[in-house]
């Protein structure tokens, strides 16, 4: 059935719900094709509004019966739900509906994943389960009875009854419907326990399919660390007797924070040294923490409406970043976060999908689970903490939890606690939530008679619907280095509030070298004219790890731009500086591995575009390949030494120390492969005892054109492990030569193990093609056609995944006219598809209208 014409929803149109709910009782009689859901809901008029219009959301439901206070009623069935006349007093609504979980391929509401019943209700999936006011500001306590023949039947809260073909769960904490969860299937648990700081015993379980129970220990340990950290750092204690996690194969997201029953994409919970890389382990640790931290920042305090999504997601991403920084290396974590921010969120800010951290409108809320809401939302929290200080931040958070526990809140509620605690007016700071785009921060300086002055000018370019931008509050962390490399001014946070502003440093004996935007103190693009000598100086001497890394990255970027535009040779200053950095054993191996990385193809394309040039994806690829080869030859002896020095002889552990050593050794292996033709990579592949070593070696072999035998062997070894085979699909495409990338991806879509209904497998194949920019943007347009073909096929099956992968086209306007015409043709073809979903229609229309 074709969706109704897309309707735009506006923040300014928000009105409180006409009715509130005290309690919800649900009974599920499970059946793959004919599940019955019986609801008993206690409504009462909302005293905060005069409206008494009774509307319940519902999609794809067959209504069997309905009653009010025991008397049968016949509601009016309308688009998106039902309406009914109700008393202007408390009443009990009862309804029975029928749904077909086995037919639900969109993976929203109640669906089946390989025989397991599972739910995903955020953002608006509960309306596919029963008729309900499916909005986050309607909170209620839930009691759920599940009837069926499944061995394990779980829901939110604590268990009340188990056995006899049924299970009853009760969640005493009021929650919106998007946090409802149900899982039923043939599952086994990896058990654990946690004692809270007040002495309460909490039962912990990770539920998985039989055979996966050996891959749960790391996730359980990460959960316990998260619970301890949240008590120690934020004073937040868990509030139920049971905490359950379930691993599900078919899941659109990474995980979901449902109260007491977190549902995870299996890729985000299952781990073993043989099947998971160090990066997989770190990601699992972070996502376990993120979903657990939502228990307070998202569940106990939720968002009033979906425009406030950043209220829970930005804060919780910031909290999980803090956690990972404490568990691992804070500088390495910060650098990794900024790499991801620039790759995803800056790209979003610079294109047709740009929107504020708190959008003013949307057509499909699923399309606003974006890097802007999550990652930029977290950066805003970090800036606020930097501006008010650690002590004031802690007091404001305590006030926030005390004042708003059990409420559905807004950004205004969040900022109000900081204004009360600090006495600051945060009206200007609030622009970070309302203005889209990445600010450009231009810097000039002068020095005279011991006085050094930094002049700043900020400007945010126009974005869709926002042509003019006002100055924002920028915390700019600055340090000054003397000519000999000593720090002559420690880090100072300059608070910029005007479009143009200058800051003076006095009493200096010589002109300093500035280290600007330390720790990436604000999510801006820094424009500061400097030269390679100064960049090399900062790479050698800067005491701020982020700016030390940034100097090396800038050296590489400027050299690459010269190679692309002018045909220059690889920059000798960069080669010498990176070699000096890599051999410095006083530096963290993980940091050195990051510093050996190069700017990505998309980063270089955006830089060229910003400077008025049309990026050529093939020229970018060629320059990167030339520089990689030159660096490998320049660092040939060093690479051999580093590779030998950082081999890990101890039993495998995914801890920060071992992970950093392996990262540097594998970075060295990539250098060696370019001079030995893959011989060392083949030896590592043959002798690998963990997935980190095996996958790094396979990547090197593929890049060297020597991976054919290893690809076959890898598949034969891991063909029965679905998550490892996702890696097998992805590695072949992202490492393919640009000429062959679309061909390789197309061939893999015909492989018997390709399953488009599984989001992980689809992303590992078609998402991987988009992650090979030179291949995706190859001049012939085969990549564009292939992706569009599969998006059209996937849309009627899973609109959410389709819409998100459409973002591969979002940068189309920065390329040449030929590529633009090829992409426009595919975008128009997608839009012309009959019965295209609302999700995909909105995304493609926004991209096409750029």
PDB file of C-alpha atoms in Angstrom, residues 577-750:
ATOM      1  CA  UNK A 577      58.269  14.521   9.902  1.00  0.00           C
ATOM      2  CA  UNK A 578      56.105  11.411   9.872  1.00  0.00           C
ATOM      3  CA  UNK A 579      59.169   9.184  10.017  1.00  0.00           C
ATOM      4  CA  UNK A 580      60.458  11.115  13.034  1.00  0.00           C
ATOM      5  CA  UNK A 581      57.092  10.815  14.753  1.00  0.00           C
ATOM      6  CA  UNK A 582      56.723   7.102  14.024  1.00  0.00           C
ATOM      7  CA  UNK A 583      60.140   6.235  15.456  1.00  0.00           C
ATOM      8  CA  UNK A 584      59.482   8.132  18.731  1.00  0.00           C
ATOM      9  CA  UNK A 585      58.963   5.294  21.214  1.00  0.00           C
ATOM     10  CA  UNK A 586      57.886   7.754  23.901  1.00  0.00           C
ATOM     11  CA  UNK A 587      54.599   8.172  22.014  1.00  0.00           C
ATOM     12  CA  UNK A 588      51.636   5.854  22.504  1.00  0.00           C
ATOM     13  CA  UNK A 589      51.697   3.153  19.786  1.00  0.00           C
ATOM     14  CA  UNK A 590      47.969   3.714  19.173  1.00  0.00           C
ATOM     15  CA  UNK A 591      48.636   7.412  18.627  1.00  0.00           C
ATOM     16  CA  UNK A 592      51.440   6.664  16.174  1.00  0.00           C
ATOM     17  CA  UNK A 593      49.197   4.262  14.270  1.00  0.00           C
ATOM     18  CA  UNK A 594      46.596   7.004  13.916  1.00  0.00           C
ATOM     19  CA  UNK A 595      49.233   9.534  12.891  1.00  0.00           C
ATOM     20  CA  UNK A 596      50.381   7.186  10.126  1.00  0.00           C
ATOM     21  CA  UNK A 597      46.913   7.406   8.635  1.00  0.00           C
ATOM     22  CA  UNK A 598      46.243   9.726   5.707  1.00  0.00           C
ATOM     23  CA  UNK A 599      43.335  12.053   4.974  1.00  0.00           C
ATOM     24  CA  UNK A 600      40.470  10.131   3.416  1.00  0.00           C
ATOM     25  CA  UNK A 601      39.321  10.480  -0.168  1.00  0.00           C
ATOM     26  CA  UNK A 602      36.151  12.277   0.909  1.00  0.00           C
ATOM     27  CA  UNK A 603      38.152  14.651   3.137  1.00  0.00           C
ATOM     28  CA  UNK A 604      40.359  15.609   0.199  1.00  0.00           C
ATOM     29  CA  UNK A 605      37.367  15.993  -2.132  1.00  0.00           C
ATOM     30  CA  UNK A 606      35.686  18.364   0.320  1.00  0.00           C
ATOM     31  CA  UNK A 607      38.910  20.352   0.810  1.00  0.00           C
ATOM     32  CA  UNK A 608      39.261  20.796  -2.931  1.00  0.00           C
ATOM     33  CA  UNK A 609      35.612  21.796  -3.243  1.00  0.00           C
ATOM     34  CA  UNK A 610      35.958  24.337  -0.409  1.00  0.00           C
ATOM     35  CA  UNK A 611      38.926  25.887  -2.239  1.00  0.00           C
ATOM     36  CA  UNK A 612      36.978  26.310  -5.462  1.00  0.00           C
ATOM     37  CA  UNK A 613      38.220  23.219  -7.308  1.00  0.00           C
ATOM     38  CA  UNK A 614      36.172  20.373  -8.763  1.00  0.00           C
ATOM     39  CA  UNK A 615      37.471  17.175  -7.177  1.00  0.00           C
ATOM     40  CA  UNK A 616      38.463  14.301  -9.449  1.00  0.00           C
ATOM     41  CA  UNK A 617      38.015  11.040  -7.497  1.00  0.00           C
ATOM     42  CA  UNK A 618      40.543   9.181  -9.641  1.00  0.00           C
ATOM     43  CA  UNK A 619      43.164  11.921  -9.242  1.00  0.00           C
ATOM     44  CA  UNK A 620      42.630  11.837  -5.485  1.00  0.00           C
ATOM     45  CA  UNK A 621      43.085   8.071  -5.470  1.00  0.00           C
ATOM     46  CA  UNK A 622      46.225   8.285  -7.581  1.00  0.00           C
ATOM     47  CA  UNK A 623      47.780  10.925  -5.299  1.00  0.00           C
ATOM     48  CA  UNK A 624      47.071   8.850  -2.206  1.00  0.00           C
ATOM     49  CA  UNK A 625      48.595   5.768  -3.816  1.00  0.00           C
ATOM     50  CA  UNK A 626      51.689   7.723  -4.857  1.00  0.00           C
ATOM     51  CA  UNK A 627      52.162   9.130  -1.354  1.00  0.00           C
ATOM     52  CA  UNK A 628      51.634   5.742   0.275  1.00  0.00           C
ATOM     53  CA  UNK A 629      54.286   4.250  -1.974  1.00  0.00           C
ATOM     54  CA  UNK A 630      56.732   7.100  -1.311  1.00  0.00           C
ATOM     55  CA  UNK A 631      56.188   6.853   2.424  1.00  0.00           C
ATOM     56  CA  UNK A 632      56.705   3.103   2.394  1.00  0.00           C
ATOM     57  CA  UNK A 633      60.039   3.529   0.650  1.00  0.00           C
ATOM     58  CA  UNK A 634      61.062   6.448   2.897  1.00  0.00           C
ATOM     59  CA  UNK A 635      60.242   4.471   6.067  1.00  0.00           C
ATOM     60  CA  UNK A 636      61.338   1.059   4.798  1.00  0.00           C
ATOM     61  CA  UNK A 637      63.822   0.213   7.527  1.00  0.00           C
ATOM     62  CA  UNK A 638      61.706   1.813  10.253  1.00  0.00           C
ATOM     63  CA  UNK A 639      58.655  -0.187   9.199  1.00  0.00           C
ATOM     64  CA  UNK A 640      60.527  -3.468   9.577  1.00  0.00           C
ATOM     65  CA  UNK A 641      61.742  -2.411  13.031  1.00  0.00           C
ATOM     66  CA  UNK A 642      58.281  -1.313  14.190  1.00  0.00           C
ATOM     67  CA  UNK A 643      56.637  -4.464  12.884  1.00  0.00           C
ATOM     68  CA  UNK A 644      59.041  -6.661  14.846  1.00  0.00           C
ATOM     69  CA  UNK A 645      59.022  -4.454  17.952  1.00  0.00           C
ATOM     70  CA  UNK A 646      55.246  -4.391  18.378  1.00  0.00           C
ATOM     71  CA  UNK A 647      54.387  -8.022  17.928  1.00  0.00           C
ATOM     72  CA  UNK A 648      52.348  -9.165  20.946  1.00  0.00           C
ATOM     73  CA  UNK A 649      53.548 -12.434  22.456  1.00  0.00           C
ATOM     74  CA  UNK A 650      51.102 -12.566  25.397  1.00  0.00           C
ATOM     75  CA  UNK A 651      47.704 -14.296  25.203  1.00  0.00           C
ATOM     76  CA  UNK A 652      45.235 -12.129  23.292  1.00  0.00           C
ATOM     77  CA  UNK A 653      43.512  -9.299  25.128  1.00  0.00           C
ATOM     78  CA  UNK A 654      41.496  -6.464  23.570  1.00  0.00           C
ATOM     79  CA  UNK A 655      42.847  -3.991  26.136  1.00  0.00           C
ATOM     80  CA  UNK A 656      44.247  -0.623  25.126  1.00  0.00           C
ATOM     81  CA  UNK A 657      47.896  -1.689  25.436  1.00  0.00           C
ATOM     82  CA  UNK A 658      47.718  -4.735  23.203  1.00  0.00           C
ATOM     83  CA  UNK A 659      45.315  -3.069  20.783  1.00  0.00           C
ATOM     84  CA  UNK A 660      47.678  -0.128  20.342  1.00  0.00           C
ATOM     85  CA  UNK A 661      50.650  -2.414  19.721  1.00  0.00           C
ATOM     86  CA  UNK A 662      48.742  -4.409  17.102  1.00  0.00           C
ATOM     87  CA  UNK A 663      47.533  -1.195  15.453  1.00  0.00           C
ATOM     88  CA  UNK A 664      51.088   0.087  15.027  1.00  0.00           C
ATOM     89  CA  UNK A 665      52.402  -3.294  13.867  1.00  0.00           C
ATOM     90  CA  UNK A 666      49.636  -3.515  11.264  1.00  0.00           C
ATOM     91  CA  UNK A 667      50.306   0.059  10.112  1.00  0.00           C
ATOM     92  CA  UNK A 668      53.924  -1.020   9.644  1.00  0.00           C
ATOM     93  CA  UNK A 669      52.743  -4.106   7.757  1.00  0.00           C
ATOM     94  CA  UNK A 670      50.868  -1.884   5.302  1.00  0.00           C
ATOM     95  CA  UNK A 671      54.147  -0.018   4.641  1.00  0.00           C
ATOM     96  CA  UNK A 672      56.125  -3.242   4.255  1.00  0.00           C
ATOM     97  CA  UNK A 673      53.580  -4.690   1.811  1.00  0.00           C
ATOM     98  CA  UNK A 674      54.321  -1.890  -0.636  1.00  0.00           C
ATOM     99  CA  UNK A 675      57.984  -2.829  -0.771  1.00  0.00           C
ATOM    100  CA  UNK A 676      57.885  -6.629  -0.476  1.00  0.00           C
ATOM    101  CA  UNK A 677      54.844  -7.337  -2.655  1.00  0.00           C
ATOM    102  CA  UNK A 678      52.849  -8.905   0.172  1.00  0.00           C
ATOM    103  CA  UNK A 679      55.284 -11.569   1.369  1.00  0.00           C
ATOM    104  CA  UNK A 680      55.142 -10.503   5.026  1.00  0.00           C
ATOM    105  CA  UNK A 681      51.384 -10.024   4.839  1.00  0.00           C
ATOM    106  CA  UNK A 682      51.012 -13.599   3.559  1.00  0.00           C
ATOM    107  CA  UNK A 683      53.127 -14.887   6.443  1.00  0.00           C
ATOM    108  CA  UNK A 684      50.985 -12.958   8.913  1.00  0.00           C
ATOM    109  CA  UNK A 685      47.799 -14.215   7.301  1.00  0.00           C
ATOM    110  CA  UNK A 686      48.969 -17.823   7.425  1.00  0.00           C
ATOM    111  CA  UNK A 687      50.034 -17.590  11.068  1.00  0.00           C
ATOM    112  CA  UNK A 688      47.307 -15.290  12.416  1.00  0.00           C
ATOM    113  CA  UNK A 689      45.861 -16.315  15.777  1.00  0.00           C
ATOM    114  CA  UNK A 690      43.243 -13.567  15.970  1.00  0.00           C
ATOM    115  CA  UNK A 691      40.922 -11.695  13.606  1.00  0.00           C
ATOM    116  CA  UNK A 692      42.818  -8.395  13.993  1.00  0.00           C
ATOM    117  CA  UNK A 693      45.949  -9.961  12.507  1.00  0.00           C
ATOM    118  CA  UNK A 694      44.084 -11.994   9.902  1.00  0.00           C
ATOM    119  CA  UNK A 695      41.935  -9.159   8.572  1.00  0.00           C
ATOM    120  CA  UNK A 696      44.829  -6.666   8.481  1.00  0.00           C
ATOM    121  CA  UNK A 697      46.896  -9.147   6.475  1.00  0.00           C
ATOM    122  CA  UNK A 698      43.990  -9.860   4.122  1.00  0.00           C
ATOM    123  CA  UNK A 699      43.548  -6.125   3.513  1.00  0.00           C
ATOM    124  CA  UNK A 700      47.236  -5.779   2.648  1.00  0.00           C
ATOM    125  CA  UNK A 701      47.088  -8.751   0.272  1.00  0.00           C
ATOM    126  CA  UNK A 702      44.027  -7.370  -1.500  1.00  0.00           C
ATOM    127  CA  UNK A 703      45.659  -3.956  -1.914  1.00  0.00           C
ATOM    128  CA  UNK A 704      48.769  -5.641  -3.309  1.00  0.00           C
ATOM    129  CA  UNK A 705      46.684  -7.626  -5.801  1.00  0.00           C
ATOM    130  CA  UNK A 706      47.736 -10.888  -4.112  1.00  0.00           C
ATOM    131  CA  UNK A 707      44.553 -11.692  -2.181  1.00  0.00           C
ATOM    132  CA  UNK A 708      42.699 -14.162  -4.405  1.00  0.00           C
ATOM    133  CA  UNK A 709      43.783 -17.319  -2.595  1.00  0.00           C
ATOM    134  CA  UNK A 710      43.378 -15.724   0.837  1.00  0.00           C
ATOM    135  CA  UNK A 711      39.833 -14.557  -0.016  1.00  0.00           C
ATOM    136  CA  UNK A 712      38.854 -18.117  -0.911  1.00  0.00           C
ATOM    137  CA  UNK A 713      40.511 -19.566   2.178  1.00  0.00           C
ATOM    138  CA  UNK A 714      38.931 -16.942   4.425  1.00  0.00           C
ATOM    139  CA  UNK A 715      35.465 -17.783   3.129  1.00  0.00           C
ATOM    140  CA  UNK A 716      36.004 -21.520   3.544  1.00  0.00           C
ATOM    141  CA  UNK A 717      37.220 -20.982   7.103  1.00  0.00           C
ATOM    142  CA  UNK A 718      34.404 -18.671   8.223  1.00  0.00           C
ATOM    143  CA  UNK A 719      31.442 -19.517   5.986  1.00  0.00           C
ATOM    144  CA  UNK A 720      29.350 -20.537   9.002  1.00  0.00           C
ATOM    145  CA  UNK A 721      29.940 -17.325  10.978  1.00  0.00           C
ATOM    146  CA  UNK A 722      27.537 -14.681   9.666  1.00  0.00           C
ATOM    147  CA  UNK A 723      29.353 -11.716  11.260  1.00  0.00           C
ATOM    148  CA  UNK A 724      32.752 -12.715   9.902  1.00  0.00           C
ATOM    149  CA  UNK A 725      31.261 -13.222   6.442  1.00  0.00           C
ATOM    150  CA  UNK A 726      29.987  -9.631   6.641  1.00  0.00           C
ATOM    151  CA  UNK A 727      33.665  -8.685   6.915  1.00  0.00           C
ATOM    152  CA  UNK A 728      34.464 -10.907   3.922  1.00  0.00           C
ATOM    153  CA  UNK A 729      31.965  -9.061   1.749  1.00  0.00           C
ATOM    154  CA  UNK A 730      33.116  -5.635   2.906  1.00  0.00           C
ATOM    155  CA  UNK A 731      36.879  -6.191   2.612  1.00  0.00           C
ATOM    156  CA  UNK A 732      36.744  -7.210  -1.028  1.00  0.00           C
ATOM    157  CA  UNK A 733      34.861  -4.050  -2.014  1.00  0.00           C
ATOM    158  CA  UNK A 734      36.587  -1.368   0.051  1.00  0.00           C
ATOM    159  CA  UNK A 735      40.004  -2.672  -1.035  1.00  0.00           C
ATOM    160  CA  UNK A 736      39.073  -3.029  -4.712  1.00  0.00           C
ATOM    161  CA  UNK A 737      40.790  -0.983  -7.379  1.00  0.00           C
ATOM    162  CA  UNK A 738      38.457   1.834  -8.470  1.00  0.00           C
ATOM    163  CA  UNK A 739      38.140   0.313 -11.938  1.00  0.00           C
ATOM    164  CA  UNK A 740      36.797  -2.912 -10.433  1.00  0.00           C
ATOM    165  CA  UNK A 741      34.884  -1.791  -7.316  1.00  0.00           C
ATOM    166  CA  UNK A 742      31.402  -1.756  -8.864  1.00  0.00           C
ATOM    167  CA  UNK A 743      32.085  -5.047 -10.650  1.00  0.00           C
ATOM    168  CA  UNK A 744      33.223  -6.705  -7.422  1.00  0.00           C
ATOM    169  CA  UNK A 745      30.201  -5.373  -5.521  1.00  0.00           C
ATOM    170  CA  UNK A 746      27.841  -6.484  -8.284  1.00  0.00           C
ATOM    171  CA  UNK A 747      29.344  -9.960  -8.301  1.00  0.00           C
ATOM    172  CA  UNK A 748      28.983 -10.239  -4.540  1.00  0.00           C
ATOM    173  CA  UNK A 749      25.290  -9.271  -4.679  1.00  0.00           C
ATOM    174  CA  UNK A 750      24.849 -12.473  -6.699  1.00  0.00           C
TER     175      UNK A 750
END
